[in-house]
Every structure is written in C-alpha cells, then in structure tokens.
Amino acid sequence: MMPSCLLKLTRVVLSHKPWALFIVIFVFVSFAYVKLYSGIWEDPKSRGPLYSLSAEISCAHYVPSPLDIAGEPSPSTGNVFFVETSEQTTPSYLFSCSVESAARTHPMSRVVVLMKGLAKGNTSLPKHWAFSLLSCFPNVEIRPLDLTELFSGTPLKRWYLWPLRHWEPHFLAVLSDACRIVLMWKFGGIYLDTDFIVLKNLQNLTNALGIQDDDVLNGAFLSFKPKHEFMELCMQDFVENYNGWVWGHQGPELVTRVFKKWCSLQTIKSMSCKGVSALAPEAVYPIPWQDWKKLFEAVSALELHKLLKNTYAVHIWNKLSHGTKLEIPSQALLAQLYSQFCPATYAKMKQD
C-alpha cells in the first residue's frame, strides 16, 4: 500500500518543482529504514522461553548465599534505578545479573527496574525466569515505565511528545539517555545501565559520574542528589543542543559537554569540581570499550583481584559484546564476575 501511494505521489510531484523529488526519496528511504530498524532491533537470541507458574524459580535453590537484608529497605538511602526503554519483557542473563548484583550490594536500598513493555495497572509480571528469580530479592521492585509521567514538569516533555520522534535512528538509546537524567533530577539516587555488574556498594559515590576513557565521560553510571543543578543543566543541554541522528550526542557527549562547562575545562580529568566528581576509569569502566574482548579471556583469581582492586562496578559494553559466546563455567573474566556477584543468575546459566 505504501509503495503504490509513493508512486502516485511521484507522478504528481514530477510535474511540479524538481525539489519535490527530494521529499519523495526522503519519505521512501525513511519508510524503508523504519521497517528494517523495527525488524532488527530485537535480537531473537535474547528472547528467553516463557515459563508457566509451575516453573517458577525456587528462591531457596537459586539464592544460595545470605542476602543480609533486615526488614524493609531504608527510605533514607537513595534508590538504584535500571531502565528498559524498549518493549522487551524477556530479560537476558546480563540484565538479570545487573539487577541481582545491585540488589546484593545495596541491601538497604530499593532497586527499581522500570520497563516500558510492562502494562500499566497490571499487577502480575510476565512469566519469565528472570522476573521469578529477581522476585527472590525483597529490595527489588519491577515497575512499568510511564514516559509521559516521567517527563512531565521537565524541559524534555515537549521533546518527547513530538510525533515523529520515534523515527530517529537511535531513538531507543536517546530515550534511555533522557530517562536517566530526568530520574536523577527528579528523584536522585543511582542510575545504572543494564549491562553493569556491581561489585561494591555505590552509595558513597555522591554527585558523581565516571570517565570512560581519555576526555570522555559516560552516563551509564550516575549518582546524584535530587534536583541537583548539574542534572538540570544536562536537561537544558539535552533540549538546546539536541541531535538524535548522531550516536552518543545525547549520552557520553552530553555529560562531557556539561562537565567541561561546569568546571571550565578543556580536557576531562579525574577530579571533583563544584561538588561533582569525575571518577577515574577504574571506578566503573575498568575495561575500556576498545578492549571489551578481554571480558571473554581467561584470567587468574590474582589477576582479577588486581584488575578490580579500585573498582565499584564493571561495564560490560553489551552493544559490542552481546553476540560473543561465553563458556559457562570457565575462567573467563566475565564468567568469574557472574559467579561471584550474581550467583543466582549464574546457577540458572549453568542449568541452561
């Protein structure tokens, strides 16, 4: 139907001004791109099997070590946020490990997982092993992500409501970039991408973000007090310097731009400036993105300890590493991280 409409439109515009041909080509290419993009965005391999209620995880079996959680999480400690901006409701092993490792290292905090694919008002989660496993942790809360509500009262509301926004090539990544800075501004606490494995409690890293490599910060980890001016400036920059067609422009490049202005810097370095800290790479990005294959290489326990001595969390660079097979069990760096910091997820991986 769409191609026949375009053919008719082409006949009409060719009889008018030549520049109209450009519009036809643009519309056709955009349509073809969106069809292709929607088909390849979701990796079929990441779709886990749906489990019936009878196949629910046994908490006693899959959570072998003590959780050290005394009663309810304290409201005085900030939440730890994860966000899934796609419609995906079949979490991967890495997603499960990220949330589990955060829950174990932050027993007195709420670990809040916001997922766009969950229906509002539905009290039951999809029947999937990861939801069943994560429900074993009393401090984990999995909730629907209401984007209109989240962006209300912020400069990003008008940005989000523009009707053609979802046509942009990096829309889901940019949407995630938007969610994290609004969450930090509205509620404060800690934000983590779902491809982190958390090694230590992050609550003492306040008003901080990490350096990923030379002269570039990354917003995959953020820790801020609510209504912090730095996050407000990030929201302003998001709207004023918006470019959804360049990968990273609203993500690492945005927080880097804002930090350089905040500190009047030309080059990023590990430092604290006006109450905001840029953490050295080993804090949360000990494996540079260029060296992501090291995650799949064998290391000794001693090497692992030395590598992660000053590390709070390890970013797994899932955009690059997701297609690489991980042997379970093995001495691969990533396998050892799973084994030590998300043992329940690791047990499920071994079973599968």
Short mmCIF file of C-alpha atoms in Angstrom, two decimals:
data_model
loop_
_atom_site.label_atom_id
_atom_site.label_comp_id
_atom_site.label_asym_id
_atom_site.label_seq_id
_atom_site.Cartn_x
_atom_site.Cartn_y
_atom_site.Cartn_z
CA MET A 1 0.00 0.00 0.00
CA MET A 2 2.77 2.42 0.96
CA PRO A 3 4.85 1.87 -2.25
CA SER A 4 1.77 2.41 -4.53
CA CYS A 5 1.00 5.66 -2.70
CA LEU A 6 4.59 6.75 -3.25
CA LEU A 7 4.36 6.01 -6.99
CA LYS A 8 1.24 8.15 -7.33
CA LEU A 9 2.89 10.91 -5.30
CA THR A 10 5.99 10.71 -7.52
CA ARG A 11 3.91 11.27 -10.72
CA VAL A 12 2.31 14.33 -9.16
CA VAL A 13 5.46 15.95 -7.84
CA LEU A 14 7.48 15.36 -11.01
CA SER A 15 5.06 17.62 -12.84
CA HIS A 16 5.81 20.39 -10.33
CA LYS A 17 9.03 21.73 -8.81
CA PRO A 18 12.11 19.44 -9.03
CA TRP A 19 12.92 19.78 -5.34
CA ALA A 20 9.76 17.84 -4.54
CA LEU A 21 11.53 14.71 -5.81
CA PHE A 22 13.88 15.01 -2.85
CA ILE A 23 10.90 14.84 -0.46
CA VAL A 24 9.64 11.64 -2.12
CA ILE A 25 13.06 9.99 -1.89
CA PHE A 26 13.42 11.03 1.75
CA VAL A 27 9.99 9.63 2.69
CA PHE A 28 10.65 6.34 0.88
CA VAL A 29 14.10 5.87 2.46
CA SER A 30 12.71 6.76 5.90
CA PHE A 31 9.88 4.25 5.49
CA ALA A 32 12.27 1.50 4.39
CA TYR A 33 14.63 2.31 7.27
CA VAL A 34 11.90 2.16 9.90
CA LYS A 35 10.70 -1.21 8.60
CA LEU A 36 14.24 -2.58 8.67
CA TYR A 37 15.06 -0.97 12.03
CA SER A 38 11.98 -2.36 13.75
CA GLY A 39 12.87 -5.81 12.48
CA ILE A 40 16.50 -5.89 13.58
CA TRP A 41 16.27 -4.04 16.88
CA GLU A 42 15.26 -7.09 18.88
CA ASP A 43 17.83 -9.87 18.83
CA PRO A 44 15.91 -13.17 18.57
CA LYS A 45 18.65 -14.85 20.63
CA SER A 46 17.83 -12.59 23.56
CA ARG A 47 14.27 -13.92 23.77
CA GLY A 48 14.16 -16.39 26.63
CA PRO A 49 11.44 -19.03 26.89
CA LEU A 50 8.30 -18.07 28.77
CA TYR A 51 7.83 -20.10 31.92
CA SER A 52 4.50 -21.18 33.37
CA LEU A 53 3.77 -20.70 37.05
CA SER A 54 4.78 -24.29 37.72
CA ALA A 55 8.30 -23.48 36.54
CA GLU A 56 8.84 -20.57 38.92
CA ILE A 57 12.29 -20.20 40.47
CA SER A 58 12.74 -21.69 43.93
CA CYS A 59 14.32 -18.88 45.96
CA ALA A 60 15.99 -21.27 48.39
CA HIS A 61 17.65 -23.06 45.47
CA TYR A 62 18.69 -20.09 43.34
CA VAL A 63 19.67 -17.63 46.08
CA PRO A 64 22.25 -19.77 47.88
CA SER A 65 24.05 -17.05 49.87
CA PRO A 66 22.53 -14.86 52.62
CA LEU A 67 21.05 -11.58 51.42
CA ASP A 68 21.75 -9.66 54.60
CA ILE A 69 18.52 -7.73 54.25
CA ALA A 70 16.98 -6.75 57.56
CA GLY A 71 13.36 -5.78 57.02
CA GLU A 72 12.35 -3.12 54.50
CA PRO A 73 14.90 -1.02 52.60
CA SER A 74 15.55 2.26 54.35
CA PRO A 75 13.92 5.30 52.66
CA SER A 76 16.93 7.40 53.73
CA THR A 77 19.18 5.69 51.16
CA GLY A 78 18.66 6.56 47.51
CA ASN A 79 17.08 4.18 45.03
CA VAL A 80 19.13 2.29 42.47
CA PHE A 81 17.43 2.66 39.06
CA PHE A 82 17.55 0.49 35.95
CA VAL A 83 15.57 1.41 32.81
CA GLU A 84 14.41 -0.64 29.81
CA THR A 85 13.08 1.73 27.12
CA SER A 86 12.20 -0.93 24.53
CA GLU A 87 9.11 -3.15 24.70
CA GLN A 88 11.34 -6.05 25.73
CA THR A 89 9.97 -8.13 28.64
CA THR A 90 12.28 -11.15 28.38
CA PRO A 91 15.38 -10.09 30.32
CA SER A 92 18.75 -11.55 29.36
CA TYR A 93 21.22 -13.20 31.73
CA LEU A 94 23.21 -9.95 31.81
CA PHE A 95 20.11 -7.90 32.66
CA SER A 96 19.31 -10.33 35.49
CA CYS A 97 22.91 -10.25 36.72
CA SER A 98 22.96 -6.43 36.73
CA VAL A 99 19.87 -6.22 38.92
CA GLU A 100 20.89 -9.13 41.16
CA SER A 101 24.39 -7.73 41.75
CA ALA A 102 22.93 -4.31 42.60
CA ALA A 103 20.40 -5.89 44.98
CA ARG A 104 23.13 -7.84 46.80
CA THR A 105 25.47 -4.87 47.16
CA HIS A 106 22.68 -2.43 48.18
CA PRO A 107 20.61 -4.39 50.71
CA MET A 108 19.25 -1.23 52.35
CA SER A 109 18.22 0.43 49.07
CA ARG A 110 15.29 -0.10 46.74
CA VAL A 111 16.46 -1.44 43.39
CA VAL A 112 13.84 -0.12 40.98
CA VAL A 113 13.60 -1.64 37.48
CA LEU A 114 11.45 0.47 35.13
CA MET A 115 10.29 -1.31 31.97
CA LYS A 116 8.35 0.30 29.13
CA GLY A 117 6.98 -3.07 27.98
CA LEU A 118 5.06 -3.72 31.20
CA ALA A 119 1.37 -2.86 31.11
CA LYS A 120 0.24 -0.12 33.48
CA GLY A 121 -2.09 -1.32 36.20
CA ASN A 122 -1.25 -4.99 35.63
CA THR A 123 -0.21 -6.42 38.98
CA SER A 124 1.37 -9.60 37.61
CA LEU A 125 4.70 -9.79 35.82
CA PRO A 126 5.22 -11.81 32.63
CA LYS A 127 6.05 -15.48 33.27
CA HIS A 128 9.79 -15.44 32.72
CA TRP A 129 12.58 -16.97 34.79
CA ALA A 130 14.35 -13.61 35.34
CA PHE A 131 11.30 -11.99 36.94
CA SER A 132 10.81 -15.05 39.12
CA LEU A 133 14.47 -15.04 40.15
CA LEU A 134 14.60 -11.32 40.89
CA SER A 135 11.43 -11.54 42.97
CA CYS A 136 13.51 -13.55 45.47
CA PHE A 137 15.19 -10.27 46.43
CA PRO A 138 12.90 -8.25 48.72
CA ASN A 139 14.54 -4.94 47.78
CA VAL A 140 13.90 -5.34 44.00
CA GLU A 141 10.84 -3.59 42.56
CA ILE A 142 9.89 -4.05 38.89
CA ARG A 143 7.50 -1.37 37.62
CA PRO A 144 6.05 -0.05 34.34
CA LEU A 145 7.87 2.91 32.81
CA ASP A 146 5.36 5.71 32.17
CA LEU A 147 7.33 8.09 29.96
CA THR A 148 4.70 10.84 29.76
CA GLU A 149 4.53 10.95 33.55
CA LEU A 150 8.32 10.76 33.93
CA PHE A 151 9.00 13.71 31.59
CA SER A 152 6.16 15.88 32.92
CA GLY A 153 7.38 19.05 34.62
CA THR A 154 10.74 18.94 32.80
CA PRO A 155 12.17 20.55 29.63
CA LEU A 156 12.05 17.12 27.99
CA LYS A 157 8.25 16.89 27.94
CA ARG A 158 7.86 18.77 24.63
CA TRP A 159 10.84 16.91 23.17
CA TYR A 160 9.23 13.53 23.92
CA LEU A 161 5.76 14.45 22.65
CA TRP A 162 6.93 15.42 19.14
CA PRO A 163 5.03 12.86 16.98
CA LEU A 164 7.90 11.92 14.64
CA ARG A 165 10.43 11.37 17.44
CA HIS A 166 10.39 7.56 17.17
CA TRP A 167 11.54 7.75 13.54
CA GLU A 168 15.02 8.83 14.58
CA PRO A 169 17.72 6.19 14.04
CA HIS A 170 18.96 5.95 17.66
CA PHE A 171 15.63 6.65 19.32
CA LEU A 172 15.69 3.92 21.99
CA ALA A 173 19.24 4.80 23.07
CA VAL A 174 18.41 8.51 23.15
CA LEU A 175 15.22 7.77 25.10
CA SER A 176 17.34 5.92 27.67
CA ASP A 177 19.69 8.93 27.84
CA ALA A 178 16.68 11.15 28.52
CA CYS A 179 15.22 8.87 31.20
CA ARG A 180 18.38 8.69 33.27
CA ILE A 181 18.96 12.43 33.58
CA VAL A 182 15.29 13.06 34.42
CA LEU A 183 15.30 10.25 37.02
CA MET A 184 18.40 11.70 38.64
CA TRP A 185 16.99 15.22 38.63
CA LYS A 186 13.54 14.27 39.94
CA PHE A 187 14.40 11.54 42.44
CA GLY A 188 18.17 11.32 42.84
CA GLY A 189 19.91 8.10 43.78
CA ILE A 190 21.91 5.87 41.46
CA TYR A 191 21.30 5.06 37.80
CA LEU A 192 22.95 2.07 36.10
CA ASP A 193 22.71 0.65 32.59
CA THR A 194 21.52 -2.96 32.45
CA ASP A 195 24.97 -4.13 31.34
CA PHE A 196 26.77 -3.41 34.61
CA ILE A 197 27.91 -5.98 37.15
CA VAL A 198 28.07 -4.30 40.55
CA LEU A 199 30.92 -5.29 42.86
CA LYS A 200 30.56 -2.86 45.78
CA ASN A 201 28.02 -0.53 47.35
CA LEU A 202 27.86 2.71 45.34
CA GLN A 203 26.03 4.89 47.87
CA ASN A 204 29.13 6.79 48.99
CA LEU A 205 29.76 7.96 45.41
CA THR A 206 27.53 11.04 45.59
CA ASN A 207 27.11 13.55 42.75
CA ALA A 208 29.44 11.52 40.58
CA LEU A 209 29.86 10.02 37.13
CA GLY A 210 32.68 8.07 35.50
CA ILE A 211 35.39 8.75 32.92
CA GLN A 212 35.19 6.05 30.24
CA ASP A 213 38.46 6.98 28.50
CA ASP A 214 40.57 9.99 27.51
CA ASP A 215 38.46 13.14 27.60
CA VAL A 216 35.07 11.37 27.60
CA LEU A 217 32.61 10.86 30.45
CA ASN A 218 29.81 8.31 30.30
CA GLY A 219 26.32 8.41 31.81
CA ALA A 220 25.93 4.62 32.10
CA PHE A 221 26.54 5.20 35.82
CA LEU A 222 25.16 8.31 37.54
CA SER A 223 24.82 9.11 41.24
CA PHE A 224 23.20 12.43 42.22
CA LYS A 225 21.15 14.11 44.87
CA PRO A 226 17.64 15.07 43.68
CA LYS A 227 17.18 18.46 41.96
CA HIS A 228 20.94 18.86 41.54
CA GLU A 229 21.93 21.79 39.33
CA PHE A 230 24.28 19.62 37.26
CA MET A 231 21.38 17.38 36.22
CA GLU A 232 19.27 20.45 35.49
CA LEU A 233 22.00 21.69 33.14
CA CYS A 234 22.05 18.25 31.50
CA MET A 235 18.30 18.51 30.80
CA GLN A 236 18.75 22.00 29.33
CA ASP A 237 21.64 20.88 27.13
CA PHE A 238 19.63 17.85 26.01
CA VAL A 239 16.95 20.11 24.54
CA GLU A 240 19.03 23.10 23.41
CA ASN A 241 21.80 21.07 21.68
CA TYR A 242 19.61 18.17 20.58
CA ASN A 243 20.77 15.93 17.74
CA GLY A 244 19.18 12.49 17.66
CA TRP A 245 20.96 11.50 14.46
CA VAL A 246 24.46 11.27 15.94
CA TRP A 247 25.19 8.27 18.17
CA GLY A 248 26.27 9.38 21.66
CA HIS A 249 25.45 13.07 21.18
CA GLN A 250 22.77 12.91 23.88
CA GLY A 251 24.75 10.44 26.01
CA PRO A 252 28.52 10.47 26.67
CA GLU A 253 29.00 13.65 24.63
CA LEU A 254 26.25 15.46 26.55
CA VAL A 255 27.61 14.76 30.06
CA THR A 256 31.11 15.54 28.80
CA ARG A 257 29.96 18.93 27.39
CA VAL A 258 28.14 19.84 30.58
CA PHE A 259 31.02 18.80 32.88
CA LYS A 260 33.54 20.82 30.84
CA LYS A 261 31.32 23.91 31.16
CA TRP A 262 30.63 23.17 34.84
CA CYS A 263 34.37 23.08 35.63
CA SER A 264 35.60 25.46 32.86
CA LEU A 265 37.79 22.67 31.50
CA GLN A 266 39.22 21.93 28.08
CA THR A 267 40.16 18.34 28.90
CA ILE A 268 38.43 15.87 31.22
CA LYS A 269 40.46 14.51 34.12
CA SER A 270 39.72 12.65 37.33
CA MET A 271 38.69 15.37 39.76
CA SER A 272 35.98 16.91 41.90
CA CYS A 273 34.68 20.29 40.80
CA LYS A 274 31.95 22.39 42.46
CA GLY A 275 30.70 19.30 44.27
CA VAL A 276 30.57 16.98 41.22
CA SER A 277 33.15 14.18 40.82
CA ALA A 278 34.52 12.69 37.63
CA LEU A 279 35.69 9.24 38.73
CA ALA A 280 38.82 7.63 37.30
CA PRO A 281 38.13 4.95 34.65
CA GLU A 282 38.93 2.05 37.02
CA ALA A 283 35.96 3.00 39.25
CA VAL A 284 33.19 1.87 36.87
CA TYR A 285 34.83 1.40 33.44
CA PRO A 286 37.89 -0.76 34.28
CA ILE A 287 37.70 -2.48 30.88
CA PRO A 288 37.82 0.21 28.14
CA TRP A 289 35.25 -0.27 25.37
CA GLN A 290 38.09 -0.79 22.90
CA ASP A 291 39.25 -3.81 24.98
CA TRP A 292 35.83 -5.42 25.52
CA LYS A 293 37.10 -8.79 24.25
CA LYS A 294 39.18 -9.07 27.45
CA LEU A 295 35.90 -9.88 29.21
CA PHE A 296 35.93 -13.25 27.43
CA GLU A 297 39.58 -14.06 28.09
CA ALA A 298 40.72 -16.27 30.97
CA VAL A 299 42.32 -14.56 33.97
CA SER A 300 43.65 -15.93 37.24
CA ALA A 301 41.98 -15.06 40.55
CA LEU A 302 45.02 -12.92 41.44
CA GLU A 303 44.89 -11.02 38.14
CA LEU A 304 41.17 -10.43 38.62
CA HIS A 305 41.72 -9.09 42.13
CA LYS A 306 44.48 -6.71 40.96
CA LEU A 307 42.41 -5.52 37.98
CA LEU A 308 39.33 -4.75 40.10
CA LYS A 309 41.05 -3.51 43.26
CA ASN A 310 39.69 0.05 42.89
CA THR A 311 36.53 -0.90 41.01
CA TYR A 312 32.92 -0.48 42.16
CA ALA A 313 31.19 -1.88 39.06
CA VAL A 314 32.18 -3.29 35.68
CA HIS A 315 30.55 -2.07 32.49
CA ILE A 316 30.17 -4.97 30.05
CA TRP A 317 29.68 -2.89 26.85
CA ASN A 318 26.75 -5.04 25.75
CA LYS A 319 26.33 -3.12 22.47
CA LEU A 320 29.68 -4.60 21.41
CA SER A 321 29.83 -7.87 23.36
CA HIS A 322 26.28 -9.27 23.15
CA GLY A 323 26.97 -11.60 20.23
CA THR A 324 30.04 -13.25 21.79
CA LYS A 325 29.59 -16.73 23.29
CA LEU A 326 30.55 -17.07 26.95
CA GLU A 327 31.61 -20.52 28.16
CA ILE A 328 29.97 -21.48 31.47
CA PRO A 329 31.76 -22.46 33.61
CA SER A 330 35.17 -21.08 32.64
CA GLN A 331 37.96 -18.82 33.86
CA ALA A 332 36.84 -16.06 31.52
CA LEU A 333 36.79 -12.72 33.32
CA LEU A 334 33.06 -12.28 32.65
CA ALA A 335 32.21 -15.80 33.82
CA GLN A 336 34.07 -15.16 37.09
CA LEU A 337 32.14 -11.92 37.59
CA TYR A 338 28.83 -13.76 37.09
CA SER A 339 29.91 -16.49 39.51
CA GLN A 340 30.95 -14.10 42.29
CA PHE A 341 28.48 -11.22 42.04
CA CYS A 342 25.25 -12.72 40.69
CA PRO A 343 25.40 -16.37 41.80
CA ALA A 344 21.65 -16.95 41.37
CA THR A 345 21.76 -15.86 37.71
CA TYR A 346 24.96 -17.86 37.27
CA ALA A 347 23.25 -21.00 38.63
CA LYS A 348 20.47 -20.51 36.05
CA MET A 349 23.05 -20.09 33.27
CA LYS A 350 24.76 -23.33 34.27
CA GLN A 351 21.42 -25.15 34.37
CA ASP A 352 20.51 -23.91 30.88
#
